[in-house]
Amino acid sequence: MSQTAHHESGQAAPLYITAVVGLLFLALIFFAFGEADVRRNGAQTAADAAALAAAQDSRSREEVVLRARILDRAYLTLVFNGPFAGTNSGCGQATRFAAQNDAGDVECRPLWDGRWGFTVGVKSDEGMSANLVPGTEGKRAKAASVAVVEPRCKFIPNPDLTSPSPGTLACDTNKVWVIDPKDLALLPDMTDLFTVRLAEG
C-alpha cells in the first residue's frame, strides 16, 4: 500500500466511526419516541376503558330508579327527552378498569354540562425507561377521555291523562314499547334503552 493510500485510510476511519455513532444515536432517539408513543397509546386505551366503565356502571344503577318511577311522566320526559344528568356513581369502576389497563392516578368526575357521563384522566403505571431525550426518564404518559350515556328512545306521553299508561317509548330499533302498568316485567334492558359511547370533552 502506498503512503498516500495509507494516509487516506487513516483519515477515513474516524469518519466511519462518527457516522456509525451518529446512526446509533438516531436509532436510540427513534426508539425513545416510539416508546413514548406506546406509553401514550396505552394510557389512552386505559382512559377510554375507564370512562366507558364509569358510564356503563351509572347506566346500570339508574335502572333501579327507572323501574321505580316507570309510571312517572315527568321523570320519563326528563330521562328520555333530556337533558338528564343521571347518577353520579361510576368512578369506582373507572379506577378498576384503569388498573386493569396498567394505569393509575385516576381523576374521575361526572360531567356538569347537561350531559349524562364522566370525564376520566389517568397516568400510565410505567414511565419512560431511557433518558435519551432530556427530561423524559421516568415520565408517565397522561391521557383523558369522556364517555356519555344517551337515550336510544323518546318518551311519547299518552294524551289521555286518565289512562293508567303514561305513554310509549319509541326506540331507534324501530320498536315501540307501550308502558303497561300490568306488565312492567317486559321493560327492555338498559342497553336497549340507553347507549354508552366515547365523546368529545
Short mmCIF file of C-alpha atoms in Angstrom, two decimals:
data_model
loop_
_atom_site.label_atom_id
_atom_site.label_comp_id
_atom_site.label_asym_id
_atom_site.label_seq_id
_atom_site.Cartn_x
_atom_site.Cartn_y
_atom_site.Cartn_z
CA MET A 1 0.00 0.00 0.00
CA SER A 2 1.32 3.41 -0.92
CA GLN A 3 1.92 6.03 1.68
CA THR A 4 -0.89 8.17 0.18
CA ALA A 5 -3.43 5.34 0.33
CA HIS A 6 -2.46 4.53 3.90
CA HIS A 7 -2.84 8.19 4.85
CA GLU A 8 -6.33 8.39 3.23
CA SER A 9 -7.40 5.18 5.00
CA GLY A 10 -6.31 6.63 8.32
CA GLN A 11 -8.35 9.76 7.68
CA ALA A 12 -11.46 7.78 6.72
CA ALA A 13 -11.58 5.62 9.86
CA PRO A 14 -12.68 8.42 12.24
CA LEU A 15 -15.35 9.47 9.74
CA TYR A 16 -16.77 5.93 9.64
CA ILE A 17 -16.78 5.76 13.42
CA THR A 18 -18.52 9.13 13.68
CA ALA A 19 -21.13 8.05 11.13
CA VAL A 20 -21.84 4.77 12.94
CA VAL A 21 -22.13 6.51 16.31
CA GLY A 22 -24.46 9.08 14.77
CA LEU A 23 -26.68 6.38 13.27
CA LEU A 24 -26.81 4.52 16.58
CA PHE A 25 -27.77 7.71 18.39
CA LEU A 26 -30.55 8.39 15.88
CA ALA A 27 -31.82 4.82 16.30
CA LEU A 28 -31.94 5.27 20.05
CA ILE A 29 -33.78 8.56 19.66
CA PHE A 30 -36.36 6.87 17.40
CA PHE A 31 -36.66 4.10 19.98
CA ALA A 32 -37.31 6.66 22.71
CA PHE A 33 -40.03 8.39 20.72
CA GLY A 34 -41.51 5.01 19.78
CA GLU A 35 -41.63 4.06 23.44
CA ALA A 36 -43.33 7.36 24.21
CA ASP A 37 -46.00 6.63 21.58
CA VAL A 38 -46.60 3.19 23.07
CA ARG A 39 -46.98 4.69 26.53
CA ARG A 40 -49.38 7.37 25.26
CA ASN A 41 -51.47 4.85 23.34
CA GLY A 42 -51.61 2.57 26.37
CA ALA A 43 -52.68 5.45 28.61
CA GLN A 44 -55.37 6.49 26.12
CA THR A 45 -56.71 2.95 25.97
CA ALA A 46 -56.87 2.89 29.77
CA ALA A 47 -58.63 6.26 29.90
CA ASP A 48 -61.19 5.18 27.29
CA ALA A 49 -61.89 1.91 29.11
CA ALA A 50 -62.20 3.70 32.44
CA ALA A 51 -64.60 6.36 31.13
CA LEU A 52 -66.78 3.76 29.41
CA ALA A 53 -66.85 1.63 32.56
CA ALA A 54 -67.95 4.61 34.66
CA ALA A 55 -70.75 5.47 32.24
CA GLN A 56 -71.90 1.85 31.97
CA ASP A 57 -71.99 1.49 35.74
CA SER A 58 -74.00 4.68 36.06
CA ARG A 59 -76.45 3.39 33.44
CA SER A 60 -76.87 0.14 35.34
CA ARG A 61 -77.52 1.96 38.62
CA GLU A 62 -80.19 4.12 37.02
CA GLU A 63 -82.23 1.00 36.23
CA VAL A 64 -83.40 0.77 39.86
CA VAL A 65 -84.75 4.33 39.70
CA LEU A 66 -86.26 3.82 36.27
CA ARG A 67 -88.21 0.74 37.35
CA ALA A 68 -89.43 2.52 40.46
CA ARG A 69 -90.61 5.58 38.51
CA ILE A 70 -91.67 3.98 35.23
CA LEU A 71 -95.20 5.46 35.56
CA ASP A 72 -93.92 8.96 36.34
CA ARG A 73 -94.49 11.10 33.24
CA ALA A 74 -92.26 13.94 34.40
CA TYR A 75 -89.38 11.57 35.16
CA LEU A 76 -89.73 9.74 31.84
CA THR A 77 -89.78 13.04 29.96
CA LEU A 78 -86.62 14.16 31.73
CA VAL A 79 -84.73 10.88 31.25
CA PHE A 80 -85.58 10.19 27.63
CA ASN A 81 -86.19 13.66 26.22
CA GLY A 82 -83.45 15.30 28.32
CA PRO A 83 -81.21 16.81 29.27
CA PHE A 84 -80.64 14.37 32.11
CA ALA A 85 -77.55 14.19 34.33
CA GLY A 86 -78.05 10.60 35.54
CA THR A 87 -76.45 9.12 38.62
CA ASN A 88 -73.06 10.33 39.86
CA SER A 89 -71.89 6.82 40.73
CA GLY A 90 -69.44 5.09 38.42
CA CYS A 91 -65.97 6.34 39.26
CA GLY A 92 -65.22 3.21 41.29
CA GLN A 93 -65.45 1.20 38.07
CA ALA A 94 -63.24 3.76 36.32
CA THR A 95 -60.45 3.13 38.82
CA ARG A 96 -60.79 -0.64 38.47
CA PHE A 97 -60.68 -0.62 34.68
CA ALA A 98 -57.76 1.80 34.59
CA ALA A 99 -55.80 -0.56 36.85
CA GLN A 100 -56.60 -3.47 34.54
CA ASN A 101 -55.03 -1.47 31.72
CA ASP A 102 -51.84 -0.58 33.64
CA ALA A 103 -52.80 2.96 34.56
CA GLY A 104 -53.38 4.81 37.82
CA ASP A 105 -53.69 8.27 39.40
CA VAL A 106 -57.29 8.23 38.18
CA GLU A 107 -59.18 11.52 38.18
CA CYS A 108 -62.85 10.86 37.55
CA ARG A 109 -65.86 13.15 37.80
CA PRO A 110 -69.36 13.41 36.36
CA LEU A 111 -69.97 15.87 33.54
CA TRP A 112 -71.61 19.11 34.58
CA ASP A 113 -72.54 20.41 31.13
CA GLY A 114 -76.00 18.86 30.88
CA ARG A 115 -74.79 15.52 29.56
CA TRP A 116 -75.01 12.24 31.44
CA GLY A 117 -71.47 10.94 31.57
CA PHE A 118 -67.98 11.09 33.05
CA THR A 119 -64.60 12.56 32.28
CA VAL A 120 -61.60 10.47 33.32
CA GLY A 121 -57.88 11.24 33.39
CA VAL A 122 -55.15 8.65 34.02
CA LYS A 123 -51.38 8.19 34.07
CA SER A 124 -49.57 5.10 32.83
CA ASP A 125 -48.09 2.93 35.57
CA GLU A 126 -44.72 2.69 33.82
CA GLY A 127 -42.54 5.66 32.94
CA MET A 128 -40.07 6.14 30.14
CA SER A 129 -37.18 3.73 30.50
CA ALA A 130 -34.33 5.68 28.89
CA ASN A 131 -33.26 9.27 29.35
CA LEU A 132 -32.29 9.73 25.73
CA VAL A 133 -34.43 12.82 25.40
CA PRO A 134 -33.61 15.23 28.23
CA GLY A 135 -36.21 15.20 30.99
CA THR A 136 -38.13 12.13 29.80
CA GLU A 137 -36.71 9.39 32.02
CA GLY A 138 -39.37 8.01 34.35
CA LYS A 139 -42.08 10.28 32.94
CA ARG A 140 -45.51 8.69 32.79
CA ALA A 141 -47.90 9.22 29.91
CA LYS A 142 -51.15 11.06 30.59
CA ALA A 143 -54.49 10.65 28.84
CA ALA A 144 -58.08 11.76 29.29
CA SER A 145 -61.38 10.53 27.95
CA VAL A 146 -65.09 11.33 28.12
CA ALA A 147 -67.94 8.82 27.91
CA VAL A 148 -71.63 9.66 27.82
CA VAL A 149 -74.91 7.82 28.27
CA GLU A 150 -77.53 8.73 25.68
CA PRO A 151 -81.13 7.56 25.31
CA ARG A 152 -81.98 5.34 22.38
CA CYS A 153 -85.67 6.05 22.84
CA LYS A 154 -88.03 9.01 23.00
CA PHE A 155 -90.85 9.16 25.51
CA ILE A 156 -94.20 9.93 23.90
CA PRO A 157 -96.69 10.92 26.60
CA ASN A 158 -100.18 9.45 26.45
CA PRO A 159 -102.58 12.31 25.61
CA ASP A 160 -105.24 10.57 27.71
CA LEU A 161 -104.34 11.73 31.21
CA THR A 162 -106.86 9.29 32.70
CA SER A 163 -105.10 6.27 31.17
CA PRO A 164 -103.07 4.07 33.53
CA SER A 165 -100.30 4.03 30.88
CA PRO A 166 -98.16 7.19 30.90
CA GLY A 167 -97.20 6.69 27.26
CA THR A 168 -94.81 4.84 24.99
CA LEU A 169 -91.09 4.59 24.31
CA ALA A 170 -90.18 4.81 20.62
CA CYS A 171 -86.66 3.48 20.16
CA ASP A 172 -84.05 3.70 17.41
CA THR A 173 -84.52 -0.01 16.70
CA ASN A 174 -87.98 0.87 15.32
CA LYS A 175 -89.53 -0.79 18.34
CA VAL A 176 -92.27 0.90 20.31
CA TRP A 177 -92.88 -0.17 23.88
CA VAL A 178 -96.25 0.72 25.40
CA ILE A 179 -95.76 1.19 29.13
CA ASP A 180 -98.35 -1.10 30.64
CA PRO A 181 -98.68 -0.96 34.44
CA LYS A 182 -99.97 -4.55 34.37
CA ASP A 183 -96.92 -5.87 32.51
CA LEU A 184 -93.89 -3.89 33.66
CA ALA A 185 -91.74 -7.03 33.62
CA LEU A 186 -91.37 -6.51 29.88
CA LEU A 187 -89.32 -3.34 30.40
CA PRO A 188 -86.46 -3.51 27.85
CA ASP A 189 -82.87 -3.91 29.03
CA MET A 190 -80.93 -0.75 29.82
CA THR A 191 -78.67 -1.50 26.83
CA ASP A 192 -81.77 -1.29 24.63
CA LEU A 193 -82.86 1.98 26.22
CA PHE A 194 -79.51 3.79 26.51
CA THR A 195 -76.25 3.69 24.60
CA VAL A 196 -72.80 4.40 26.04
CA ARG A 197 -70.14 5.93 23.81
CA LEU A 198 -66.97 7.98 23.87
CA ALA A 199 -67.44 11.68 23.23
CA GLU A 200 -65.55 14.93 22.90
CA GLY A 201 -64.56 16.61 26.15
#
